[in-house]
Coordinates of C-alpha atoms in Angstrom, one line a residue:
M244 CA 136.2 33.5 59.9
K245 CA 132.7 34.0 61.4
K246 CA 132.3 32.7 64.9
I247 CA 129.8 30.0 65.4
T248 CA 127.4 31.1 68.2
W249 CA 125.1 29.0 70.4
R250 CA 122.2 30.3 68.2
D251 CA 123.7 29.0 65.1
R252 CA 124.2 25.6 66.7
L253 CA 120.6 25.7 67.9
R254 CA 119.2 26.7 64.5
Y255 CA 121.3 23.9 62.9
A256 CA 120.0 21.3 65.4
F257 CA 116.3 22.5 64.8
D258 CA 116.8 22.3 60.9
N259 CA 118.1 18.8 61.3
T260 CA 115.2 17.9 63.5
L261 CA 112.6 19.2 60.8
M262 CA 114.5 17.1 58.2
G263 CA 114.2 14.1 60.3
G264 CA 110.5 14.2 60.0
T265 CA 107.6 13.7 62.3
A266 CA 109.2 10.9 64.4
A267 CA 112.3 13.1 65.1
I268 CA 110.1 16.1 66.2
I269 CA 108.0 13.8 68.5
G270 CA 111.3 12.4 69.9
W271 CA 112.6 15.8 70.7
L272 CA 109.2 16.9 72.4
A273 CA 109.3 13.8 74.5
L274 CA 112.8 14.5 75.6
L275 CA 111.9 18.1 76.4
S276 CA 108.8 16.9 78.4
I277 CA 111.1 14.6 80.4
I278 CA 113.5 17.4 81.2
V279 CA 110.7 19.8 82.3
V280 CA 109.1 17.0 84.6
L281 CA 112.6 16.1 86.1
V282 CA 113.7 19.7 86.7
V283 CA 110.4 20.6 88.5
A284 CA 110.4 17.3 90.3
L285 CA 114.0 18.0 91.5
I286 CA 113.0 21.6 92.7
V287 CA 110.0 20.3 94.6
W288 CA 112.0 17.5 96.2
L289 CA 115.0 19.6 97.1
G290 CA 112.8 22.5 98.4
R291 CA 110.7 20.1 100.5
I292 CA 107.7 21.4 98.8
G293 CA 104.3 19.7 98.9
P294 CA 100.5 20.5 98.9
D295 CA 101.0 20.9 102.6
D296 CA 104.4 22.3 103.6
A297 CA 104.2 20.0 106.6
D298 CA 104.1 16.9 104.2
P299 CA 106.8 17.4 101.4
L300 CA 106.7 15.2 98.4
S301 CA 109.4 12.5 97.7
L302 CA 111.3 12.6 94.5
N303 CA 109.0 9.8 92.9
E304 CA 105.8 11.5 94.1
A305 CA 107.1 14.9 92.7
A306 CA 107.9 13.5 89.2
W307 CA 104.5 11.7 89.1
A308 CA 102.8 15.0 90.1
S309 CA 104.7 17.0 87.5
L310 CA 103.9 14.4 84.7
M311 CA 100.3 14.5 85.4
R312 CA 100.1 18.3 85.3
T313 CA 102.1 18.2 82.1
L314 CA 99.6 16.0 80.3
D315 CA 96.4 17.5 81.9
P316 CA 96.4 21.2 83.0
G317 CA 93.2 20.6 85.0
T318 CA 95.0 18.6 87.5
M319 CA 96.4 21.6 89.3
G320 CA 92.9 22.9 90.1
G321 CA 93.0 21.2 93.5
D322 CA 96.5 22.1 94.6
S323 CA 97.1 24.0 97.9
G324 CA 100.1 25.8 99.1
W325 CA 101.6 28.7 97.1
R326 CA 104.9 27.3 96.6
F327 CA 103.6 24.0 95.4
R328 CA 101.0 25.9 93.2
F329 CA 103.7 28.0 91.6
A330 CA 105.9 24.9 90.9
M331 CA 103.0 23.1 89.3
L332 CA 102.0 26.1 87.3
A333 CA 105.4 26.1 85.8
V334 CA 105.3 22.5 84.8
T335 CA 101.7 22.9 83.6
L336 CA 102.6 26.0 81.3
G337 CA 105.4 23.9 79.9
G338 CA 103.1 20.9 79.3
I339 CA 100.6 23.2 77.5
F340 CA 103.3 24.4 75.2
I341 CA 104.7 20.8 74.6
I342 CA 101.3 19.2 74.1
S343 CA 99.9 21.8 71.8
T344 CA 103.1 21.5 69.7
F345 CA 102.7 17.8 69.7
I346 CA 99.1 18.0 68.4
G347 CA 100.1 20.5 65.7
V348 CA 102.9 18.2 64.5
L349 CA 100.7 15.1 64.6
T350 CA 97.9 17.0 62.7
N351 CA 100.3 18.2 60.1
S352 CA 101.9 14.8 59.6
I353 CA 98.3 13.2 59.1
D354 CA 97.4 15.9 56.6
N355 CA 100.7 15.3 54.6
K356 CA 100.0 11.6 54.7
L357 CA 96.4 12.1 53.3
D358 CA 97.9 14.4 50.7
D359 CA 100.3 11.7 49.6
L360 CA 97.5 9.2 49.5
L361 CA 95.5 11.4 47.4
K362 CA 98.4 12.2 45.1
G363 CA 99.2 8.3 44.8
R364 CA 102.7 8.8 46.3
S365 CA 102.5 6.2 49.2
R366 CA 104.2 2.9 48.9
V367 CA 102.2 -0.2 48.0
I368 CA 102.4 -3.0 50.6
E369 CA 101.5 -6.0 48.5
T370 CA 103.0 -9.4 47.5
G371 CA 102.1 -11.5 44.5
H372 CA 100.5 -8.6 42.7
I373 CA 100.7 -7.5 39.0
V374 CA 102.2 -4.1 38.3
I375 CA 101.3 -2.2 35.1
L376 CA 103.8 0.7 34.3
N377 CA 102.9 3.6 31.8
W378 CA 99.4 4.9 31.1
S379 CA 97.9 3.8 27.7
E380 CA 94.6 3.1 26.1
H381 CA 95.5 -0.6 26.3
I382 CA 95.4 -0.4 30.0
F383 CA 91.6 -0.9 30.0
T384 CA 91.6 -4.1 28.0
V385 CA 94.4 -5.5 30.1
L386 CA 92.5 -4.7 33.3
R387 CA 89.2 -6.3 32.1
E388 CA 91.2 -9.4 31.0
L389 CA 93.0 -9.6 34.3
K390 CA 89.7 -9.5 36.1
L391 CA 88.4 -12.4 34.0
A392 CA 91.6 -14.3 34.6
A393 CA 91.4 -13.9 38.3
G394 CA 87.8 -15.2 38.5
A395 CA 87.0 -15.5 42.2
R396 CA 90.6 -15.3 43.2
R397 CA 91.5 -12.4 45.3
D398 CA 94.2 -10.5 43.4
C399 CA 95.7 -7.0 43.2
V400 CA 96.8 -4.9 40.2
V401 CA 98.9 -1.8 40.7
V402 CA 98.9 0.9 38.0
M403 CA 101.5 3.5 37.8
G404 CA 101.1 6.3 35.3
D405 CA 102.2 10.0 34.8
R406 CA 98.7 11.2 35.5
D407 CA 96.8 12.2 38.6
K408 CA 95.7 9.3 40.7
V409 CA 92.2 10.5 40.9
V410 CA 92.0 11.0 37.0
M411 CA 93.2 7.4 36.5
E412 CA 90.8 6.0 39.1
D413 CA 87.9 7.7 37.5
A414 CA 88.9 6.6 33.9
I415 CA 89.3 3.0 35.1
R416 CA 86.1 3.1 37.0
E417 CA 84.2 4.4 33.9
R418 CA 85.8 2.1 31.4
V419 CA 86.4 -1.2 33.4
G420 CA 83.9 -0.8 36.3
S421 CA 84.4 -1.4 39.9
G422 CA 83.9 -4.3 42.2
G423 CA 85.0 -7.9 41.7
A424 CA 87.8 -10.0 43.4
V425 CA 90.5 -7.9 41.8
R426 CA 91.7 -4.7 43.6
I427 CA 93.0 -1.9 41.3
V428 CA 95.5 0.4 43.0
C429 CA 96.6 3.5 41.2
R430 CA 99.9 5.5 41.8
S431 CA 101.3 8.6 40.2
G432 CA 104.9 8.4 39.1
D433 CA 107.5 8.2 36.3
A434 CA 108.4 4.7 35.4
L435 CA 112.0 6.1 34.7
E436 CA 112.5 7.2 38.2
L437 CA 114.0 4.6 40.7
N438 CA 112.3 6.2 43.7
D439 CA 108.9 6.0 41.9
L440 CA 109.4 2.4 41.0
D441 CA 109.9 1.7 44.6
I442 CA 106.4 2.9 45.3
V443 CA 104.8 -0.1 43.4
S444 CA 106.9 -2.8 45.1
L445 CA 108.3 -4.4 42.1
D446 CA 110.4 -6.9 44.2
T447 CA 107.2 -8.6 45.6
A448 CA 105.3 -8.6 42.3
R449 CA 104.6 -11.7 40.4
A450 CA 104.4 -10.0 37.0
I451 CA 105.3 -6.6 35.6
I452 CA 103.6 -5.4 32.4
V453 CA 105.4 -2.4 30.6
L454 CA 103.0 -0.8 28.1
S455 CA 103.9 1.5 25.4
P456 CA 102.8 5.0 26.7
D457 CA 100.5 7.4 25.0
L458 CA 102.8 10.2 24.1
A459 CA 102.0 13.3 22.0
E460 CA 105.6 13.6 21.1
G461 CA 108.7 11.4 21.4
D462 CA 109.6 7.8 20.7
R463 CA 107.3 5.4 22.5
D464 CA 109.7 2.4 22.1
A465 CA 112.5 4.6 23.7
Q466 CA 110.4 5.0 26.7
V467 CA 109.8 1.3 27.1
I468 CA 113.4 0.5 26.6
K469 CA 114.5 3.0 29.2
T470 CA 111.8 1.8 31.7
L471 CA 113.2 -1.8 31.2
L472 CA 116.6 -0.4 32.0
A473 CA 115.5 1.3 35.2
I474 CA 113.8 -1.9 36.3
I475 CA 116.6 -4.4 35.4
N476 CA 119.6 -2.3 36.4
N477 CA 118.3 -1.0 39.5
P478 CA 121.0 -1.6 42.2
A479 CA 118.5 -2.2 44.9
R480 CA 116.4 -4.9 42.9
R481 CA 115.8 -8.5 44.1
P482 CA 118.3 -11.1 43.1
A483 CA 115.6 -13.5 41.5
P484 CA 114.7 -12.6 37.9
Y485 CA 111.5 -10.6 37.3
H486 CA 108.6 -11.8 35.1
I487 CA 108.3 -8.8 32.7
V488 CA 106.1 -8.4 29.7
A489 CA 106.9 -5.4 27.6
E490 CA 105.2 -3.9 24.5
L491 CA 107.2 -2.6 21.6
R492 CA 105.8 -0.9 18.5
D493 CA 108.6 -1.4 15.9
P494 CA 110.2 -4.7 15.1
R495 CA 113.5 -2.8 14.5
H496 CA 113.9 -2.2 18.2
V497 CA 113.7 -5.9 19.2
A498 CA 117.4 -6.6 19.0
V499 CA 118.6 -3.6 21.2
T500 CA 115.9 -4.5 23.8
R501 CA 117.1 -8.1 23.8
L502 CA 120.6 -6.8 24.8
I503 CA 119.3 -5.5 28.1
S504 CA 116.5 -7.9 29.0
R505 CA 118.8 -10.6 30.4
E506 CA 116.0 -13.1 29.4
E507 CA 113.7 -11.6 32.1
V508 CA 111.4 -9.9 29.4
E509 CA 108.9 -11.3 27.1
L510 CA 108.4 -8.9 24.2
V511 CA 105.1 -8.3 22.3
V512 CA 106.0 -6.5 19.1
A513 CA 102.7 -4.7 18.3
G514 CA 103.6 -4.0 14.6
D515 CA 104.7 -7.5 13.8
L516 CA 101.9 -9.1 15.6
I517 CA 99.3 -7.1 13.9
A518 CA 100.9 -7.6 10.4
R519 CA 100.9 -11.3 11.0
I520 CA 97.3 -11.4 12.1
I521 CA 96.1 -9.3 9.2
A522 CA 98.0 -11.6 6.8
Q523 CA 96.5 -14.8 8.2
T524 CA 92.9 -13.5 8.9
S525 CA 92.7 -12.1 5.3
R526 CA 93.2 -15.6 3.9
H527 CA 90.7 -17.4 6.2
A528 CA 87.3 -16.0 6.9
G529 CA 86.3 -16.6 10.5
L530 CA 89.9 -16.9 11.7
S531 CA 89.6 -13.5 13.4
A532 CA 87.0 -15.1 15.9
V533 CA 89.2 -18.0 16.6
Y534 CA 92.1 -15.7 17.6
T535 CA 89.9 -13.4 19.6
E536 CA 88.5 -16.3 21.7
L537 CA 92.0 -18.0 22.1
L538 CA 93.6 -14.7 23.3
S539 CA 90.8 -13.6 25.5
Y540 CA 89.8 -15.1 29.0
E541 CA 86.3 -15.2 27.7
G542 CA 85.5 -18.7 26.3
S543 CA 88.3 -21.1 25.7
E544 CA 92.1 -20.3 26.0
I545 CA 95.3 -22.2 26.0
Y546 CA 96.8 -23.8 29.1
L547 CA 99.7 -25.9 29.9
A548 CA 99.3 -28.5 32.7
D549 CA 101.2 -31.4 34.3
Q550 CA 99.4 -34.6 33.6
A551 CA 101.5 -37.5 35.0
G552 CA 98.9 -40.0 33.7
L553 CA 99.9 -39.3 30.2
A554 CA 103.4 -40.6 30.6
G555 CA 104.1 -43.4 28.2
K556 CA 101.0 -42.7 26.1
T557 CA 101.1 -41.2 22.5
Y558 CA 99.7 -38.0 21.3
Q559 CA 97.0 -39.9 19.7
D560 CA 95.9 -41.3 23.1
A561 CA 96.0 -37.8 24.6
L562 CA 93.7 -36.3 21.9
F563 CA 90.8 -38.6 23.2
A564 CA 91.8 -38.6 26.9
Y565 CA 89.5 -35.6 27.9
A566 CA 85.8 -35.1 27.3
H567 CA 85.9 -31.3 27.6
V568 CA 89.4 -30.4 26.7
T569 CA 91.2 -30.3 23.3
V570 CA 94.9 -31.4 23.3
I571 CA 97.0 -29.5 20.8
G572 CA 100.7 -30.2 21.7
I573 CA 103.4 -31.2 24.2
A574 CA 105.6 -29.0 26.2
R575 CA 109.0 -30.6 27.2
P576 CA 111.5 -29.1 29.8
D577 CA 114.2 -26.8 28.2
Q578 CA 112.7 -27.4 24.7
P579 CA 110.3 -25.3 22.6
P580 CA 106.8 -26.4 22.6
R581 CA 105.6 -28.9 19.9
L582 CA 102.2 -28.1 18.5
N583 CA 100.4 -30.8 16.5
P584 CA 103.3 -33.4 16.8
P585 CA 103.1 -36.7 15.1
A586 CA 100.4 -39.1 16.3
A587 CA 103.0 -41.6 17.7
T588 CA 104.9 -39.1 19.8
L589 CA 105.2 -40.4 23.3
F590 CA 104.7 -38.3 26.5
E591 CA 107.7 -38.5 28.8
A592 CA 108.0 -37.9 32.5
G593 CA 108.0 -34.2 33.2
D594 CA 106.2 -33.4 30.0
R595 CA 103.2 -30.9 30.1
V596 CA 100.2 -31.2 27.8
I597 CA 99.1 -28.0 25.9
V598 CA 95.4 -27.8 25.7
V599 CA 92.6 -25.5 24.7
A600 CA 90.1 -25.4 27.6
D601 CA 87.3 -23.2 29.2
D602 CA 89.1 -23.8 32.5
A603 CA 92.1 -25.6 33.7
R604 CA 89.9 -27.5 36.1
D605 CA 88.3 -29.4 33.0
L606 CA 91.4 -31.5 32.7
Q607 CA 89.5 -34.6 34.0
P608 CA 90.4 -37.9 32.2
A609 CA 87.4 -39.4 30.2
A610 CA 86.0 -42.7 31.5
E611 CA 86.5 -44.5 28.1
R612 CA 87.6 -43.7 24.6
Y613 CA 84.9 -42.2 22.4
A614 CA 83.6 -44.2 19.5
I615 CA 84.5 -43.2 16.0
D616 CA 82.0 -43.3 13.1
E617 CA 84.3 -44.9 10.5
Q618 CA 81.5 -44.7 7.9
A619 CA 81.3 -40.9 8.2
I620 CA 85.1 -40.3 7.6
R621 CA 86.0 -39.2 4.1
V622 CA 89.6 -37.9 4.3
Q623 CA 90.8 -36.2 1.2
P624 CA 94.4 -35.3 0.4
V625 CA 95.5 -31.7 1.0
T626 CA 94.8 -29.7 -2.2
P627 CA 97.2 -26.9 -3.2
Q628 CA 95.9 -23.4 -3.0
P629 CA 95.5 -21.4 -6.3
P630 CA 97.3 -18.0 -6.6
D631 CA 95.7 -15.2 -4.6
R632 CA 94.6 -11.7 -5.5
T633 CA 94.7 -9.3 -2.6
L634 CA 93.6 -5.7 -2.6
I635 CA 95.3 -3.4 0.0
I636 CA 93.5 -0.1 0.4
G637 CA 95.6 2.7 2.3
W638 CA 99.2 2.6 3.5
N639 CA 101.1 3.0 6.8
W640 CA 104.3 1.8 8.5
R641 CA 102.8 -1.7 9.0
A642 CA 102.1 -2.3 5.3
P643 CA 105.7 -3.6 4.4
G644 CA 105.5 -6.2 7.2
I645 CA 102.0 -7.3 5.9
L646 CA 103.5 -7.8 2.4
E647 CA 106.4 -9.8 3.8
Q648 CA 103.9 -12.0 5.8
L649 CA 101.5 -12.5 2.8
D650 CA 104.5 -13.5 0.7
S651 CA 105.1 -16.3 3.2
Y652 CA 101.6 -17.7 2.9
V653 CA 100.5 -17.4 -0.6
T654 CA 101.4 -19.6 -3.7
P655 CA 103.7 -18.4 -6.5
G656 CA 101.9 -16.1 -8.9
S657 CA 99.9 -14.4 -6.4
A658 CA 99.3 -10.5 -6.8
V659 CA 98.7 -7.6 -4.5
T660 CA 97.2 -4.3 -5.7
I661 CA 97.8 -1.3 -3.4
F662 CA 95.3 1.5 -3.8
A663 CA 96.4 4.6 -1.8
D664 CA 96.4 8.4 -1.9
A665 CA 98.9 10.1 -4.2
E666 CA 101.0 11.5 -1.4
D667 CA 101.8 7.9 -0.3
V668 CA 103.3 6.7 -3.7
H669 CA 106.9 7.8 -2.7
A670 CA 106.6 6.0 0.7
I671 CA 105.3 2.9 -1.0
E672 CA 108.1 2.8 -3.6
R673 CA 110.5 3.3 -0.9
Q674 CA 109.2 0.8 1.6
T675 CA 107.9 -2.0 -0.5
P676 CA 110.1 -5.0 0.4
T677 CA 112.5 -6.2 -2.3
S678 CA 112.6 -9.7 -1.1
L679 CA 109.2 -10.6 -2.2
A680 CA 109.4 -14.1 -3.9
R681 CA 105.7 -15.1 -4.5
L682 CA 103.9 -11.7 -4.8
T683 CA 103.9 -9.1 -7.5
V684 CA 102.9 -5.7 -6.3
Q685 CA 100.9 -3.1 -8.5
V686 CA 100.1 0.4 -7.2
Q687 CA 97.1 2.5 -8.1
V688 CA 96.7 6.1 -7.0
G689 CA 93.5 7.9 -5.9
S690 CA 91.4 9.0 -3.1
T691 CA 90.5 6.0 -1.0
T692 CA 87.1 7.6 0.1
D693 CA 86.1 8.4 -3.6
R694 CA 83.1 6.0 -4.5
R695 CA 83.7 6.3 -8.1
L696 CA 87.4 5.2 -7.8
L697 CA 86.4 2.4 -5.6
D698 CA 83.8 1.2 -8.1
A699 CA 86.5 1.2 -10.9
L700 CA 88.7 -1.0 -8.8
A701 CA 86.8 -4.1 -10.0
I702 CA 86.7 -5.5 -6.5
E703 CA 85.0 -8.8 -7.5
Q704 CA 88.3 -10.1 -8.8
Y705 CA 89.9 -10.1 -5.4
R706 CA 89.5 -12.8 -2.8
Q707 CA 90.2 -10.5 0.1
V708 CA 90.5 -6.8 0.8
I709 CA 92.8 -5.2 3.6
L710 CA 91.9 -1.8 4.6
L711 CA 94.7 0.1 6.5
C712 CA 94.6 3.3 8.6
Y713 CA 96.7 6.2 7.5
D714 CA 99.5 7.1 10.0
N715 CA 100.0 10.6 8.8
M716 CA 97.0 12.1 10.5
P717 CA 95.5 12.1 14.0
P718 CA 94.0 8.6 15.0
Q719 CA 90.3 9.7 15.1
Q720 CA 90.6 11.4 11.6
A721 CA 92.4 8.3 10.2
D722 CA 89.7 6.0 11.7
S723 CA 87.0 8.2 10.3
R724 CA 88.5 7.8 6.7
T725 CA 88.7 4.1 7.2
I726 CA 85.1 3.8 8.3
V727 CA 83.8 5.8 5.3
T728 CA 85.9 3.4 3.0
L729 CA 84.7 0.3 4.7
L730 CA 81.0 1.5 4.4
H731 CA 81.5 2.1 0.6
L732 CA 83.1 -1.4 0.2
R733 CA 80.1 -3.1 2.1
D734 CA 77.7 -1.2 0.0
I735 CA 79.5 -2.3 -3.2
A736 CA 79.4 -6.0 -2.1
S737 CA 75.8 -5.8 -1.1
K738 CA 74.5 -4.3 -4.3
H739 CA 76.5 -6.5 -6.7
D740 CA 76.4 -9.7 -4.5
Y741 CA 80.2 -9.8 -4.4
H742 CA 81.7 -12.2 -2.0
F743 CA 85.1 -11.2 -0.5
S744 CA 86.4 -10.8 3.1
I745 CA 87.5 -7.4 4.5
V746 CA 90.1 -7.2 7.1
T747 CA 90.0 -3.5 8.6
E748 CA 92.6 -2.0 10.7
M749 CA 91.4 0.5 13.5
L750 CA 93.6 2.7 15.6
D751 CA 91.1 3.4 18.4
V752 CA 89.5 0.4 19.9
R753 CA 86.3 2.4 20.7
N754 CA 85.6 2.8 17.0
R755 CA 85.8 -0.9 16.4
H756 CA 82.4 -1.4 18.0
L757 CA 80.8 1.2 15.7
I758 CA 81.1 -0.9 12.6
E759 CA 81.5 -4.4 14.1
L760 CA 79.3 -7.5 13.2
M761 CA 77.7 -5.9 10.2
R762 CA 79.1 -8.8 7.9
P763 CA 80.2 -12.1 9.3
D764 CA 83.4 -12.4 7.2
D765 CA 84.6 -8.9 8.1
F766 CA 87.2 -8.4 10.9
I767 CA 88.3 -5.3 12.8
V768 CA 92.0 -5.3 13.7
S769 CA 93.2 -3.0 16.3
D770 CA 95.8 -2.8 19.2
H771 CA 93.1 -4.6 21.2
L772 CA 94.6 -7.9 20.3
V773 CA 98.0 -6.7 21.5
S774 CA 96.4 -6.0 25.0
L775 CA 94.9 -9.6 25.0
V776 CA 98.4 -11.0 24.3
L777 CA 100.1 -8.9 27.0
T778 CA 97.6 -10.1 29.5
Q779 CA 98.0 -13.8 28.6
L780 CA 101.8 -13.5 28.9
A781 CA 101.5 -11.8 32.4
E782 CA 99.5 -14.8 33.6
V783 CA 101.5 -17.6 31.8
Q784 CA 105.1 -16.7 30.6
E785 CA 105.5 -19.9 28.6
L786 CA 102.6 -18.9 26.2
N787 CA 104.9 -16.6 24.3
E788 CA 106.6 -19.5 22.4
I789 CA 103.1 -21.0 21.7
F790 CA 101.9 -17.8 20.2
A791 CA 105.2 -17.2 18.3
E792 CA 104.6 -20.7 16.6
L793 CA 100.9 -20.1 15.8
F794 CA 101.7 -16.7 14.2
D795 CA 104.8 -17.8 12.3
A796 CA 104.3 -18.8 8.7
E797 CA 107.0 -21.4 9.0
G798 CA 105.4 -23.2 12.0
M799 CA 102.1 -24.9 12.9
E800 CA 99.3 -22.5 12.3
I801 CA 95.5 -22.5 12.5
Y802 CA 93.6 -23.1 9.4
I803 CA 90.0 -23.2 8.5
K804 CA 89.1 -25.8 5.9
P805 CA 86.0 -27.3 4.3
V806 CA 84.5 -30.0 6.4
S807 CA 83.8 -31.9 3.3
E808 CA 87.6 -32.8 3.2
Y809 CA 87.1 -34.9 6.3
V810 CA 83.7 -36.3 6.8
K811 CA 80.4 -36.9 4.9
L812 CA 78.1 -33.9 4.7
E813 CA 74.4 -33.9 5.8
A814 CA 75.1 -36.7 8.3
P815 CA 75.3 -36.4 12.1
V816 CA 78.9 -36.9 13.3
T817 CA 80.6 -36.4 16.8
F818 CA 83.4 -34.1 17.4
A819 CA 85.5 -37.1 18.3
T820 CA 85.0 -38.3 14.7
L821 CA 86.3 -35.0 13.4
V822 CA 89.3 -35.2 15.6
E823 CA 90.2 -38.7 14.3
A824 CA 89.6 -37.4 10.6
A825 CA 92.0 -34.6 11.1
L826 CA 94.5 -36.8 12.8
R827 CA 94.6 -39.0 9.7
R828 CA 95.7 -35.9 7.6
G829 CA 98.4 -35.1 10.3
E830 CA 96.3 -32.3 11.8
T831 CA 94.6 -31.4 15.1
A832 CA 91.0 -30.4 15.1
I833 CA 90.2 -27.7 17.7
G834 CA 86.7 -26.6 16.6
F835 CA 84.5 -25.8 13.7
R836 CA 82.7 -22.9 11.9
C837 CA 79.0 -23.4 10.9
Q838 CA 77.5 -20.9 8.5
S839 CA 74.0 -21.8 9.5
S840 CA 72.5 -20.0 12.6
K841 CA 71.5 -23.4 14.1
S842 CA 75.0 -24.5 14.8
G843 CA 78.0 -22.8 16.3
D844 CA 78.2 -19.6 18.4
S845 CA 76.5 -16.7 16.6
K846 CA 78.3 -14.1 18.8
Q847 CA 81.7 -15.6 17.4
R848 CA 80.6 -15.7 13.8
G849 CA 79.5 -19.3 13.8
V850 CA 82.9 -20.4 15.3
T851 CA 82.9 -23.1 18.2
L852 CA 86.2 -23.9 19.9
N853 CA 86.7 -26.9 22.1
P854 CA 83.4 -28.6 21.8
P855 CA 82.8 -31.8 23.9
K856 CA 83.8 -34.9 22.1
A857 CA 80.5 -36.4 22.3
D858 CA 78.8 -33.4 20.6
V859 CA 76.8 -34.4 17.4
V860 CA 76.7 -31.9 14.6
T861 CA 75.5 -32.1 11.1
F862 CA 77.5 -30.1 8.7
G863 CA 76.6 -28.4 5.2
P864 CA 78.8 -27.6 2.3
R865 CA 79.8 -24.1 3.5
D866 CA 80.8 -25.4 7.0
R867 CA 84.4 -25.5 8.0
L868 CA 86.7 -27.4 10.4
I869 CA 89.3 -25.6 12.3
V870 CA 92.6 -27.2 12.6
I871 CA 96.2 -26.8 13.6
A872 CA 98.5 -27.9 10.7
D873 CA 101.6 -27.0 8.8
S874 CA 99.8 -26.2 5.5

């Protein structure tokens, strides 16, 4: 057995000191300084040495003199007496070694700390902040919406991705901008590593957003699920539940995610959400602008508020209780929210009111109930919709979900024609849902960018066209093909004066702005809407149940119906009169859409949400009322 020498013990102690970090090294240097000072002070005191041998120093004075010369070598310049000079020279040389070592250690520690800051590896010291995990194109929309939601409120958003901190900060500064009340802090790390998650201080965060990461290879949903496991099953996590909002791509992964979420996670399933929005917006021109405004923090959005003054009053009373707020439902404790309940439904103690408002501060009761123009109301019964004919151009993994959603909305006898490239035929046959009860599906094969084939489709017979991106090619190439097809369709409609709406799917949100707003009834669908929903749920967790109701074919939904079914045309009416007319059909009016340029918001395709009750508008035959109803 090898004998352990004092050198080995010294080397082991030195290695342990280095492993202890800067604080341990400084502690050992301080101890060494004390030893040097005390040893020299004892020598001076026992040897009765002083600046003048006739006046030796006491132990205290000797220790003080040694300490001063350890800290400042220049102090010994005025010493006298050779024995005293040699003693002070020894302690000064020791001080020079110790101080120089201390400066080197401190400088190296500061450099390392600066490197950690530049690499984004330092711990965030924040409370009440929002954490965004995983880097994705969605992050820019989420950050913009969080800044709008904060307003003048000081807030902090911490972003952790697998990229360099400086790269992330530059991208955010370029796409989102700098300044404002919201501070954006970036950290580099892996959301699957517990040590990296500790950097962003999850235990003190008020909300955690888990994005589906941008991956060249691999299952994006698997990354999200593993991230949720790392957060929820962390042995050092806080006892209180987290507020987590997570994005999944495929609805098939929802069940397994629910098993691990422990009711701490609000899931946003991108594929299912986009399929529902495409199905709804394809049937109601202008509905796209309604959803965009409700989901964004620009304009009007949905709020839940405690209003004790409504207790004992009916839903009908609440509809006219506010001048600048539109009431749409009731939220009761431990119950799902009720949108557009019966007019006689009473508010109970503890109930919250669900409203559409520009700002939560607008919830100020009106001084008196608004006058209703009874002469203007012309309520007509709900007319059944005729069978639809829909054209779907292109095919991808979301198409089966769109067919299922369309089947829930249309009347029996409706038909869908799918026009896609030849290589997609087998996928269409294999993936087309077999449970369609109201739709019949016909498939035509051809190049979706060939103008001759598009002309031969007889597009005038369709009420709406859904244009899907291909998922078997890179996103930019798929968007390019979609744009070419869309331009052909618009040209066909313009030359032949055909009237049909087009709902177009885009993969890259940046391409959406290239072709947007060229026709008022067109809508560009992209994952941009998913980002808006993620932000809304991060701010208000309870909104998830409300959105689920609005996007579900079996619940209360948003419809855009002719104004002529409610009031007389070409006569001025207040919005309060429209609210009363809709109430008599069991519906809740939330706005209107004017085709004329004189009314409505031109930036939102003529859509105006939550107008003041006293606003007076004159409607024409093409104008529409926006309501929440069950059919």
